[in-house]
């Protein structure tokens, strides 16, 4: 494994700058060699840059780490390691220190407040002690002869070498442990290894030049979790997140169940802590009251450090994030509108009209009148609709038109209702009218039938409101939110016009529209005339369990639930990591399914989505068929005009009169003779009664049509239906 090492030199004034650079580089292991006088500045820089969590490991070279105030680092899991020379656990050391304390002059404390001596005075004490012991040994060997010596001259003291040898051979126990010298250098000494563990500095090993490092408490370094720490977890009763079990024999955490309780179990085992669940006393999530300038609910509990964590359906929002910390969100949601399922439309006597929109019915009626009238007019103008009523009576001087006003309406009615009428158009123009009308009726009747089926199978619902804007527009249906939650502050602090208007309504409405629990909100919705603005997760839960409830419109915003901690808590990052891991492993999804879907009390509703599909057919759906009908009629009129002109031209030749006068005569008759079915034949040319002979007005000489033409069957039908009276 490659390890990079960065060396930075800093003074007290540049600590912050150097530490910031270290933080940016994501260096977490630091060896700090600094003057003890500047240690206070260094600690302050760590705190200011928030480099005081479990990821950081500081190794201090000072032997006096115990003499510094570590209060700010004890509770946030930061790793601090250092060595010490004086083993205060040693009874001999304690005895010496005790004596020292008794003899020390007032105002010159060698020991600090906690009874710990710094390394420097301890070494000083030991050196004096060793020197004294050396002198005593020398004195015992021979008479000590002190001499005046000069620092400038190189003349040695005679007993110097002996004293040096006595000191070197001394084997003593001083404040700094065993004292032994080897060629003037201290040998075989021991340094205690200290580590900040469970809120205090503890001896976790030792080091000596001969044996090297010896760690007596490996858990101090490899302990990934603080399993002995019990965190106070604040929560709030909320289905299905946190529920209190009904069994009164249960105690402690066993009393609670729900999504958040399961999630907490997972996180605690992942991160490694024990927990004690507490319910928030005021039963609120927490909002800021601008009047009292105070927070309430879970947020307040965390701010005042009465809890270490809050595991609940706690929404992350700006206001809360500025006073407490949140982990990464474990669930996403938005605000939705809960409403009672609209009552079924009462069955109406004329509900058969529903499949088509009112305007379509009007258009159909208009089309019916127009086509009937067009058929009538066209049949009068078209020469091919004037027939000899008695084909066998060749001398008959009248021709008859089957499409009188009533027959025209009857034909159109019969074909519209798919029953036929016994009448058959003969001229091309009237056949076009008939054909296009049949097509029209085919489409209208099929559409009607199909939509009628949908209407009969689907319950039509009346939904008075469809979204938040509809709610804001009216005051008949009241609406509200949970008291003391983020949904309430969403409306209170919103800058969007609709939501501001809704807030004004909610705030001023008496009796209050705010509820103290989601259950109360749901009950109010079920009682009717109340819409509840709630978070989609709880909304889904309620809708899935009660078929009388439904969601109206979409979500008004998008946010998430997070686990909350007091500001600067060392647990936040660890828990965030655990949340991400649980999310990626699908555990959170499994928990969701467990508490939302697989609880066995889910209501089975019919697929109400069909509801919206059964809408009355409007112009936009079947308007095209009217266009086709109009085009067909226009074509038929054109053909009728051509037929009329063609016939007039032929008659003009036969009668040897001008085309204009012939046409005028024909036109006059057609217009004048309204209501009449019969008119005198202008000329007869049919001399014998033979099947397949058709009579045309103005004794038009028709080409002899044999029985194979398309007209023949119709003629035959007509003939059979006509009673022949030779006297006519
Ligand atoms: N979960 C919400 C909150 O954290 C509750 C709500 O207001 O709907 O405040």
XYZ file of C-alpha atoms and ligand atoms in Angstrom:
737
model
C 0.000 0.000 0.000
C 1.375 3.381 -0.955
C 1.235 6.043 1.713
C 1.802 9.655 0.818
C 3.174 11.941 3.455
C 2.697 15.690 3.463
C 4.815 17.907 5.672
C 3.560 21.401 6.411
C 5.138 23.979 8.645
C 2.860 26.461 10.282
C 2.776 29.113 12.927
C -0.101 29.799 15.264
C -1.473 32.375 12.833
C -1.455 29.993 9.856
C -2.864 26.889 11.556
C -6.308 27.443 10.089
C -5.044 27.922 6.560
C -2.880 24.774 6.700
C -5.671 22.734 8.284
C -8.121 23.867 5.595
C -5.713 22.655 2.930
C -5.421 19.325 4.755
C -9.186 19.027 4.900
C -9.482 19.734 1.184
C -6.939 17.032 0.445
C -8.992 14.670 2.596
C -6.061 13.831 4.825
C -7.299 12.354 8.056
C -4.136 11.246 9.872
C -2.052 14.072 11.272
C 1.121 14.110 13.389
C 1.237 17.435 15.189
C 4.533 18.718 16.506
C 3.852 22.089 17.997
C 4.943 24.270 20.808
C 2.650 23.542 23.791
C 2.095 27.277 24.111
C 0.307 27.229 20.752
C -1.702 24.125 21.390
C -4.766 26.165 22.343
C -4.738 27.907 18.909
C -4.411 24.572 17.177
C -7.369 23.070 19.032
C -9.462 26.111 18.252
C -8.646 25.845 14.520
C -9.717 22.172 14.534
C -13.036 23.118 16.088
C -13.606 26.021 13.721
C -13.006 23.846 10.669
C -15.074 21.009 12.124
C -12.171 18.606 11.776
C -13.135 16.974 15.007
C -15.094 13.887 14.066
C -14.328 10.198 14.048
C -12.535 10.346 10.694
C -9.659 12.464 12.039
C -6.742 11.039 13.931
C -4.304 13.430 15.596
C -0.983 12.214 17.001
C 0.654 14.847 19.214
C 4.379 14.822 19.905
C 3.985 16.681 23.166
C 4.385 14.613 26.338
C 1.951 16.898 28.114
C -1.291 16.090 26.336
C -2.927 15.319 29.689
C -2.398 18.847 30.851
C -4.574 20.347 28.072
C -8.285 20.915 28.229
C -9.823 18.322 25.862
C -13.430 18.972 26.821
C -14.378 19.979 23.246
C -13.063 16.716 21.798
C -14.285 14.187 24.292
C -17.757 13.680 22.879
C -17.307 13.691 19.136
C -15.259 10.534 18.552
C -12.202 12.329 17.228
C -9.040 10.249 17.627
C -6.263 11.814 19.702
C -3.073 9.927 20.509
C 0.071 11.002 22.354
C 2.905 9.699 24.550
C 3.683 10.612 28.138
C 6.793 10.252 30.217
C 5.315 10.393 33.672
C 3.238 7.377 34.533
C 0.784 8.797 37.043
C -0.563 5.320 37.667
C 2.711 4.316 39.340
C 2.467 4.445 43.150
C 6.040 5.690 43.531
C 5.352 8.522 41.161
C 2.170 9.390 42.995
C 4.043 9.429 46.287
C 6.664 11.778 44.926
C 4.057 14.053 43.423
C 2.215 14.088 46.704
C 5.327 15.165 48.571
C 6.085 17.697 45.903
C 2.666 19.213 46.276
C 3.124 19.548 49.993
C 6.449 21.300 49.701
C 5.789 23.528 46.732
C 5.769 27.233 47.499
C 2.393 28.934 47.187
C 1.892 30.478 43.731
C 4.422 28.247 41.990
C 2.318 25.232 41.107
C 4.373 22.608 39.341
C 1.349 20.372 39.042
C -1.638 21.450 37.016
C -5.189 21.398 38.310
C -5.625 17.694 37.711
C -2.495 16.805 39.665
C -0.408 16.090 36.613
C 3.132 17.251 36.257
C 4.500 18.441 32.933
C 7.320 16.484 31.331
C 9.868 19.275 31.643
C 9.730 19.764 35.448
C 9.558 15.997 35.846
C 12.747 15.591 33.826
C 14.322 18.413 35.764
C 13.398 16.689 38.994
C 14.820 13.372 37.765
C 18.063 14.936 36.561
C 18.613 16.652 39.892
C 17.733 13.377 41.588
C 20.204 11.384 39.459
C 22.916 14.004 39.961
C 22.332 13.903 43.709
C 22.483 10.125 43.709
C 25.774 10.225 41.713
C 27.283 12.729 44.089
C 26.182 10.657 47.084
C 27.796 7.576 45.583
C 30.978 9.523 44.844
C 30.985 10.889 48.355
C 30.705 7.404 49.751
C 33.801 6.235 47.772
C 36.198 8.983 48.719
C 36.392 12.461 50.124
C 34.709 14.908 47.809
C 36.967 17.774 46.911
C 35.076 20.600 45.332
C 37.318 22.876 43.278
C 36.872 26.273 41.686
C 36.641 25.833 37.969
C 36.607 28.320 35.169
C 34.468 28.005 32.094
C 37.157 29.593 29.942
C 39.953 27.242 30.905
C 40.091 23.629 29.793
C 41.253 22.347 33.094
C 39.001 19.421 34.211
C 37.707 18.653 37.712
C 39.539 15.645 39.058
C 36.446 13.909 40.380
C 34.411 14.686 37.257
C 35.050 11.398 35.529
C 34.207 9.465 38.686
C 30.941 11.382 39.060
C 30.110 10.720 35.391
C 30.683 7.017 35.921
C 28.572 6.973 39.082
C 25.698 8.719 37.258
C 26.029 6.317 34.305
C 25.850 3.327 36.538
C 22.845 4.593 38.497
C 19.697 2.470 38.264
C 16.955 4.625 39.728
C 13.261 5.107 39.536
C 12.246 8.681 39.063
C 9.181 10.574 37.967
C 9.868 9.643 34.342
C 10.191 5.982 35.110
C 13.295 3.829 35.260
C 16.473 5.880 34.854
C 19.499 4.247 33.346
C 22.304 5.613 31.228
C 24.365 4.049 28.553
C 27.380 6.099 27.550
C 25.737 9.220 28.800
C 22.465 8.609 27.039
C 19.339 7.536 28.826
C 18.445 3.962 27.965
C 15.702 1.533 28.755
C 13.047 4.117 29.458
C 9.402 3.769 28.716
C 6.767 6.021 27.142
C 3.087 5.452 27.843
C 0.785 5.529 24.831
C -2.385 7.525 25.469
C -5.562 7.557 23.419
C -8.772 9.521 23.804
C -11.258 6.764 24.374
C -14.750 6.821 25.816
C -14.553 10.449 26.713
C -11.168 10.312 28.497
C -7.484 9.824 27.798
C -6.532 6.269 28.592
C -3.250 4.376 28.607
C -3.549 1.910 25.766
C 0.073 0.763 25.385
C 3.746 1.701 25.829
C 6.903 2.171 23.893
C 10.501 1.533 24.836
C 13.672 1.777 22.717
C 14.393 -1.894 23.114
C 10.972 -3.462 22.581
C 9.302 -0.803 20.465
C 5.556 -0.223 20.575
C 3.390 -2.533 22.586
C -0.345 -1.902 22.397
C -2.157 -3.320 25.369
C -5.665 -2.234 24.264
C -6.084 -2.822 20.520
C -9.817 -1.961 20.631
C -8.802 1.638 21.215
C -7.620 1.787 17.593
C -9.720 -0.749 15.782
C -12.954 -0.006 17.521
C -15.245 1.026 14.656
C -18.223 1.451 16.823
C -19.066 2.776 20.181
C -21.270 -0.110 21.193
C -21.302 0.945 24.786
C -22.803 4.310 24.013
C -26.540 4.551 24.408
C -28.076 7.261 22.285
C -31.347 8.909 23.155
C -33.569 8.682 20.083
C -36.460 11.108 19.960
C -39.479 10.189 17.882
C -43.182 10.842 17.442
C -46.040 8.392 17.137
C -47.080 8.261 13.490
C -48.586 5.388 11.552
C -46.831 3.411 10.060
C -43.505 4.959 11.093
C -43.713 4.665 14.862
C -46.531 2.877 16.651
C -46.853 1.997 20.315
C -47.749 -1.654 20.848
C -50.818 -2.390 22.866
C -49.141 -4.960 25.109
C -48.622 -3.140 28.422
C -46.133 -5.714 29.715
C -43.546 -4.545 27.240
C -40.876 -2.139 28.365
C -38.142 -0.032 26.775
C -37.645 -0.111 23.030
C -39.801 -3.236 22.693
C -42.886 -1.082 23.167
C -42.457 0.437 19.726
C -42.864 -0.892 16.227
C -43.049 0.528 12.716
C -40.988 1.498 9.723
C -38.741 3.924 11.634
C -38.181 1.439 14.454
C -37.016 -1.197 11.963
C -34.865 1.367 10.205
C -33.325 2.403 13.526
C -32.497 -1.236 14.324
C -30.686 -1.595 11.014
C -28.774 1.651 11.421
C -27.798 0.914 15.031
C -26.390 -2.471 14.089
C -24.608 -0.978 11.074
C -23.090 2.012 12.875
C -22.806 0.313 16.250
C -24.683 2.018 19.046
C -27.391 1.223 21.516
C -30.424 3.432 21.799
C -33.292 4.357 24.029
C -36.447 5.561 22.316
C -38.320 8.527 23.763
C -41.547 10.108 22.516
C -41.443 13.860 22.066
C -43.412 15.435 24.958
C -45.371 18.029 22.954
C -46.176 15.553 20.181
C -44.899 17.861 17.429
C -42.270 17.599 14.749
C -41.126 21.145 15.278
C -41.734 24.565 13.823
C -40.303 27.964 14.543
C -42.702 30.404 16.114
C -41.789 33.872 14.848
C -43.636 35.495 17.763
C -41.967 33.683 20.635
C -38.834 33.199 18.517
C -38.659 29.623 19.721
C -38.735 26.167 18.238
C -40.919 23.385 19.516
C -41.258 19.616 19.120
C -38.452 17.287 18.165
C -36.356 20.150 16.791
C -36.283 21.826 20.195
C -35.330 18.565 21.928
C -32.373 18.186 19.585
C -31.326 21.822 19.859
C -31.269 21.551 23.626
C -29.338 18.285 23.352
C -31.963 16.298 25.202
C -31.697 13.737 22.406
C -28.868 12.485 20.217
C -31.005 11.459 17.254
C -34.517 11.894 15.913
C -35.772 8.980 13.858
C -39.253 9.804 12.614
C -41.073 10.966 9.509
C -39.150 14.181 9.914
C -39.068 16.372 6.837
C -35.839 18.060 5.844
C -36.395 21.745 5.226
C -34.394 24.941 5.184
C -35.502 26.322 8.534
C -34.754 23.093 10.390
C -31.470 22.472 8.609
C -30.198 25.804 9.901
C -30.603 24.779 13.552
C -30.117 20.997 13.494
C -28.408 18.522 11.178
C -30.026 15.945 8.907
C -28.634 12.789 7.396
C -29.180 11.923 3.740
C -32.906 11.385 3.077
C -34.218 7.854 3.478
C -37.543 8.530 1.762
C -38.857 11.002 -0.800
C -42.286 12.584 -0.759
C -44.358 15.653 -1.511
C -47.483 17.352 -0.208
C -50.725 15.891 -1.581
C -54.435 16.490 -1.015
C -56.491 13.812 0.715
C -60.193 13.896 -0.004
C -63.232 11.713 0.409
C -64.123 9.617 -2.635
C -66.849 11.593 -4.417
C -70.341 10.186 -4.130
C -71.653 8.219 -7.105
C -73.727 10.193 -9.517
C -77.430 9.516 -8.799
C -78.963 7.374 -11.530
C -80.918 9.656 -13.784
C -83.958 8.837 -15.910
C -82.267 10.174 -19.002
C -78.819 8.789 -18.376
C -78.994 7.103 -21.802
C -78.175 10.586 -23.137
C -74.810 10.601 -21.313
C -72.642 8.823 -23.897
C -72.867 11.771 -26.276
C -72.244 15.352 -25.286
C -75.211 17.694 -25.425
C -73.873 19.562 -28.437
C -73.522 16.299 -30.346
C -77.167 15.533 -29.734
C -78.054 18.992 -31.060
C -75.830 18.526 -34.097
C -77.376 15.104 -34.784
C -80.841 16.637 -34.656
C -79.741 19.439 -36.973
C -78.171 16.920 -39.331
C -81.348 14.860 -39.287
C -83.508 17.857 -40.239
C -81.083 19.100 -42.831
C -80.571 15.754 -44.536
C -84.303 14.981 -44.555
C -85.038 18.325 -46.130
C -82.173 18.025 -48.608
C -83.406 14.611 -49.637
C -86.866 15.962 -50.185
C -85.677 18.922 -52.260
C -83.224 16.823 -54.200
C -85.780 14.178 -54.997
C -88.078 16.870 -56.393
C -85.402 18.227 -58.611
C -83.951 14.964 -59.669
C -85.829 13.656 -62.749
C -84.990 10.087 -61.837
C -87.110 10.192 -58.714
C -90.310 10.852 -60.736
C -91.871 7.554 -61.725
C -95.041 6.315 -63.224
C -96.987 4.987 -60.259
C -98.547 2.397 -62.509
C -95.843 1.160 -64.770
C -98.222 -1.204 -66.527
C -100.419 1.625 -67.513
C -98.323 3.093 -70.175
C -100.736 5.893 -70.922
C -100.682 7.233 -67.406
C -100.153 10.934 -67.597
C -98.874 11.346 -64.097
C -95.585 10.574 -62.563
C -95.058 10.192 -58.889
C -92.247 11.087 -56.514
C -91.835 8.742 -53.582
C -89.986 11.299 -51.465
C -92.725 13.497 -50.119
C -91.814 15.526 -47.017
C -93.067 12.867 -44.644
C -91.454 10.046 -46.656
C -88.150 11.875 -46.677
C -88.252 12.199 -42.895
C -89.402 8.610 -42.571
C -86.558 7.349 -44.761
C -83.994 9.307 -42.758
C -85.538 8.205 -39.442
C -85.694 4.541 -40.456
C -82.147 4.429 -41.655
C -80.883 6.377 -38.650
C -82.377 3.779 -36.372
C -81.030 0.962 -38.595
C -84.530 -0.270 -39.472
C -85.019 0.698 -43.128
C -88.139 2.426 -44.366
C -89.316 0.599 -47.495
C -88.192 3.546 -49.609
C -85.244 3.413 -51.904
C -83.622 6.354 -53.597
C -83.174 5.879 -57.327
C -81.372 8.925 -58.560
C -77.631 9.162 -58.138
C -77.981 12.345 -56.121
C -80.496 10.915 -53.671
C -78.461 7.727 -53.434
C -75.426 9.798 -52.493
C -77.499 11.476 -49.789
C -78.723 8.064 -48.612
C -75.256 6.545 -48.690
C -73.610 9.347 -46.824
C -76.395 9.334 -44.263
C -75.933 5.597 -43.738
C -72.253 6.150 -43.183
C -73.058 8.925 -40.717
C -75.504 6.769 -38.781
C -73.039 3.888 -38.764
C -70.425 6.008 -37.041
C -72.794 7.763 -34.655
C -74.607 4.579 -33.614
C -71.374 2.606 -33.172
C -69.803 5.382 -31.094
C -72.933 5.743 -29.029
C -73.175 1.989 -28.408
C -69.542 1.665 -27.444
C -69.662 4.618 -25.058
C -72.982 3.541 -23.601
C -71.374 0.251 -22.601
C -68.601 2.159 -20.846
C -71.128 4.367 -19.100
C -73.197 1.464 -17.896
C -70.199 -0.372 -16.421
C -68.478 2.608 -14.883
C -69.725 4.555 -11.942
C -69.549 8.222 -12.754
C -68.130 10.334 -9.952
C -68.615 13.966 -9.179
C -65.345 15.494 -8.044
C -65.895 19.008 -6.810
C -62.159 19.802 -6.627
C -59.350 18.549 -8.790
C -56.251 20.363 -7.538
C -54.897 22.906 -5.076
C -56.003 25.818 -7.278
C -59.615 24.566 -7.108
C -59.318 24.393 -3.325
C -57.967 27.926 -3.138
C -60.784 29.226 -5.328
C -63.575 28.096 -3.028
C -64.453 28.353 0.636
C -67.233 25.786 0.879
C -64.890 22.854 1.409
C -62.476 23.651 4.232
C -58.929 22.358 4.244
C -56.049 22.193 6.670
C -52.744 20.599 7.665
C -51.059 18.997 10.631
C -50.288 21.483 13.402
C -46.622 22.150 14.125
C -45.223 20.395 11.068
C -43.377 21.199 7.890
C -46.584 21.024 5.807
C -47.979 23.908 7.823
C -44.809 25.979 7.415
C -44.750 25.177 3.685
C -47.955 27.211 3.294
C -47.021 29.773 5.944
C -43.665 30.619 4.372
C -44.599 30.163 0.696
C -44.231 33.023 -1.757
C -46.583 31.432 -4.307
C -49.908 33.278 -4.615
C -52.191 30.224 -4.443
C -50.462 28.838 -1.348
C -50.454 32.239 0.339
C -54.182 32.481 -0.280
C -54.655 28.973 1.124
C -52.613 29.894 4.194
C -54.742 32.992 4.812
C -57.850 30.819 4.642
C -56.422 28.160 6.954
C -55.062 30.672 9.435
C -58.286 32.626 9.731
C -60.765 29.734 9.615
C -62.656 29.089 12.853
C -62.988 26.464 14.221
C -59.386 25.634 13.452
C -58.650 23.575 10.361
C -55.348 22.346 11.815
C -55.247 18.896 13.333
C -53.008 17.480 16.015
C -52.439 14.130 14.307
C -52.730 12.564 10.890
C -55.446 10.243 12.204
C -57.547 13.223 13.186
C -57.070 14.692 9.705
C -58.170 11.463 8.032
C -61.243 11.248 10.282
C -62.181 14.814 9.394
C -61.878 13.976 5.707
C -64.139 10.960 6.148
C -66.687 13.124 7.963
C -66.928 15.108 4.756
C -66.477 18.612 3.408
C -62.810 18.725 4.416
C -59.632 18.257 2.390
C -56.441 17.387 4.243
C -53.073 18.580 2.964
C -50.647 15.887 3.986
C -47.450 14.208 2.984
C -47.736 11.691 0.172
C -46.227 8.808 2.149
C -48.880 9.013 4.854
C -51.485 9.826 2.205
C -50.668 6.620 0.290
C -50.943 4.694 3.535
C -54.402 6.111 4.251
C -55.686 5.714 0.669
C -54.469 2.120 0.449
C -56.394 1.262 3.610
C -59.678 3.066 3.111
C -61.532 2.912 -0.183
C -63.494 6.012 0.794
C -60.346 8.105 0.545
C -58.588 9.373 -2.534
C -55.793 11.688 -3.573
C -56.751 14.806 -5.459
C -54.350 16.225 -8.038
C -50.575 15.839 -7.995
C -47.930 16.705 -5.415
C -47.287 20.334 -4.517
C -43.575 19.945 -3.789
C -40.804 17.410 -3.466
C -38.672 16.738 -0.387
C -37.374 13.969 1.836
C -37.351 12.536 5.333
C -34.040 12.446 7.139
C -32.701 11.361 10.503
C -32.052 14.481 12.547
C -29.143 15.090 14.923
C -28.024 18.081 16.975
C -25.761 20.462 15.075
C -22.235 19.160 14.648
C -23.085 15.657 15.807
C -20.424 13.057 14.897
C -23.177 10.528 14.237
C -24.569 12.311 11.221
C -21.996 11.161 8.674
C -21.913 7.607 9.973
C -25.710 7.378 9.813
C -25.794 9.010 6.372
C -23.457 6.312 5.120
C -25.634 3.637 6.689
C -28.778 5.137 5.116
C -27.156 5.129 1.673
C -26.040 1.564 2.121
C -29.492 0.425 3.250
C -31.005 2.220 0.297
C -28.641 0.630 -2.208
C -29.134 -2.825 -0.735
C -32.913 -2.423 -1.067
C -33.532 -2.786 2.673
C -35.511 0.450 2.805
C -37.730 -0.754 -0.055
C -38.302 -4.039 1.779
C -39.271 -2.123 4.919
C -41.606 0.076 2.873
C -43.352 -2.946 1.398
C -43.586 -4.504 4.847
C -45.305 -1.533 6.449
C -47.285 -0.173 3.530
C -48.336 -3.099 1.391
C -48.071 -6.383 3.250
C -50.006 -5.471 6.344
C -53.155 -7.314 5.303
C -55.505 -4.399 5.879
C -55.245 -2.974 2.382
C -58.557 -2.115 0.753
C -59.348 -3.665 -2.607
C -60.810 -1.086 -4.835
C -62.094 -1.539 -8.365
C -60.001 0.062 -10.951
C -61.363 3.522 -10.592
C -59.065 4.698 -13.299
C -61.729 3.655 -15.761
C -63.782 6.421 -14.326
C -62.109 9.099 -16.280
C -62.236 7.103 -19.485
C -66.030 7.117 -19.692
C -66.505 10.657 -20.838
C -69.268 11.868 -23.087
C -68.131 11.915 -26.710
C -67.750 15.483 -27.867
C -67.183 17.313 -31.125
C -63.453 16.709 -30.824
C -64.121 12.948 -30.858
C -66.708 12.461 -33.535
C -67.013 15.884 -35.161
C -65.400 14.514 -38.333
C -68.436 12.488 -39.208
C -70.470 15.693 -39.484
C -67.922 17.078 -41.883
C -68.196 13.935 -44.005
C -71.967 14.294 -43.961
C -71.820 17.900 -45.134
C -69.379 17.018 -47.910
C -71.668 14.170 -49.000
C -74.634 16.499 -49.098
C -72.724 19.029 -51.138
C -71.754 16.329 -53.625
C -75.340 15.122 -53.779
C -76.587 18.664 -54.492
C -74.044 18.989 -57.282
C -75.097 15.703 -58.822
C -78.763 16.683 -58.482
C -78.088 19.921 -60.384
C -76.319 17.972 -63.133
C -79.176 15.510 -63.344
C -81.646 18.370 -63.581
C -79.686 20.100 -66.311
C -79.201 16.903 -68.277
C -82.877 16.087 -68.137
C -83.906 19.633 -69.069
C -81.625 19.521 -72.081
C -83.146 16.293 -73.283
C -86.691 17.537 -72.817
C -85.881 20.780 -74.558
C -84.827 18.811 -77.619
C -87.922 16.642 -77.536
C -90.280 19.566 -76.962
C -88.357 21.694 -79.410
C -88.166 24.588 -77.057
C -85.243 26.423 -75.648
C -83.277 24.930 -72.805
C -83.937 27.956 -70.673
C -87.679 27.825 -70.944
C -87.645 24.075 -70.386
C -85.580 24.520 -67.239
C -87.766 27.360 -66.040
C -90.854 25.230 -66.566
C -89.367 22.302 -64.666
C -88.153 24.555 -61.916
C -91.469 26.263 -61.579
C -93.178 22.978 -61.135
C -90.689 21.678 -58.652
C -91.022 24.813 -56.584
C -94.751 25.394 -56.913
C -95.924 21.880 -56.492
C -94.723 21.524 -52.976
C -96.320 18.781 -51.021
C -97.678 17.089 -54.126
C -96.434 13.656 -54.940
C -97.860 13.593 -58.417
C -97.630 15.764 -61.462
C -98.679 15.380 -65.032
C -96.198 13.643 -67.233
C -95.093 16.009 -69.922
C -94.654 13.324 -72.380
C -95.028 9.630 -72.311
C -92.852 7.464 -74.268
C -93.274 4.200 -72.557
C -95.730 2.236 -74.631
C -95.741 -1.083 -73.050
C -95.646 -2.380 -69.622
C -92.570 -4.348 -69.286
C -90.500 -5.160 -66.284
C -87.421 -3.128 -66.077
C -88.979 -0.123 -67.710
C -88.803 2.986 -65.786
C -90.829 6.130 -66.349
C -89.271 9.444 -66.188
C -90.985 12.779 -66.012
C -91.510 14.709 -69.189
C -91.911 11.391 -70.999
C -88.233 11.190 -71.256
C -87.317 8.473 -73.591
C -85.465 6.150 -71.372
C -83.130 3.683 -72.842
C -84.526 0.233 -72.519
C -82.974 -1.236 -69.445
C -82.884 -4.934 -69.243
C -83.290 -6.925 -66.083
C -79.577 -7.056 -65.396
C -79.221 -3.449 -64.447
C -78.923 -2.449 -60.813
C -82.248 -0.658 -60.940
C -84.275 -3.682 -61.844
C -84.628 -5.296 -58.447
C -85.767 -2.030 -56.994
C -88.329 -1.569 -59.661
C -89.560 -5.044 -59.170
C -89.900 -4.448 -55.484
C -91.752 -1.288 -56.123
C -94.035 -2.850 -58.621
C -94.923 -5.591 -56.252
C -95.753 -3.077 -53.611
C -97.901 -0.989 -55.889
C -101.441 -2.035 -56.573
C -102.247 -1.557 -60.188
C -105.448 0.311 -60.927
C -106.210 0.459 -64.680
C -108.676 3.344 -64.210
C -106.045 5.755 -63.036
N -43.361 15.104 8.401
C -43.842 16.406 8.658
C -42.850 17.182 9.472
O -41.734 16.792 9.526
C -45.188 16.430 9.186
C -46.094 17.314 8.377
O -46.063 18.509 8.590
O -46.830 16.838 7.502
O -43.151 18.171 10.027
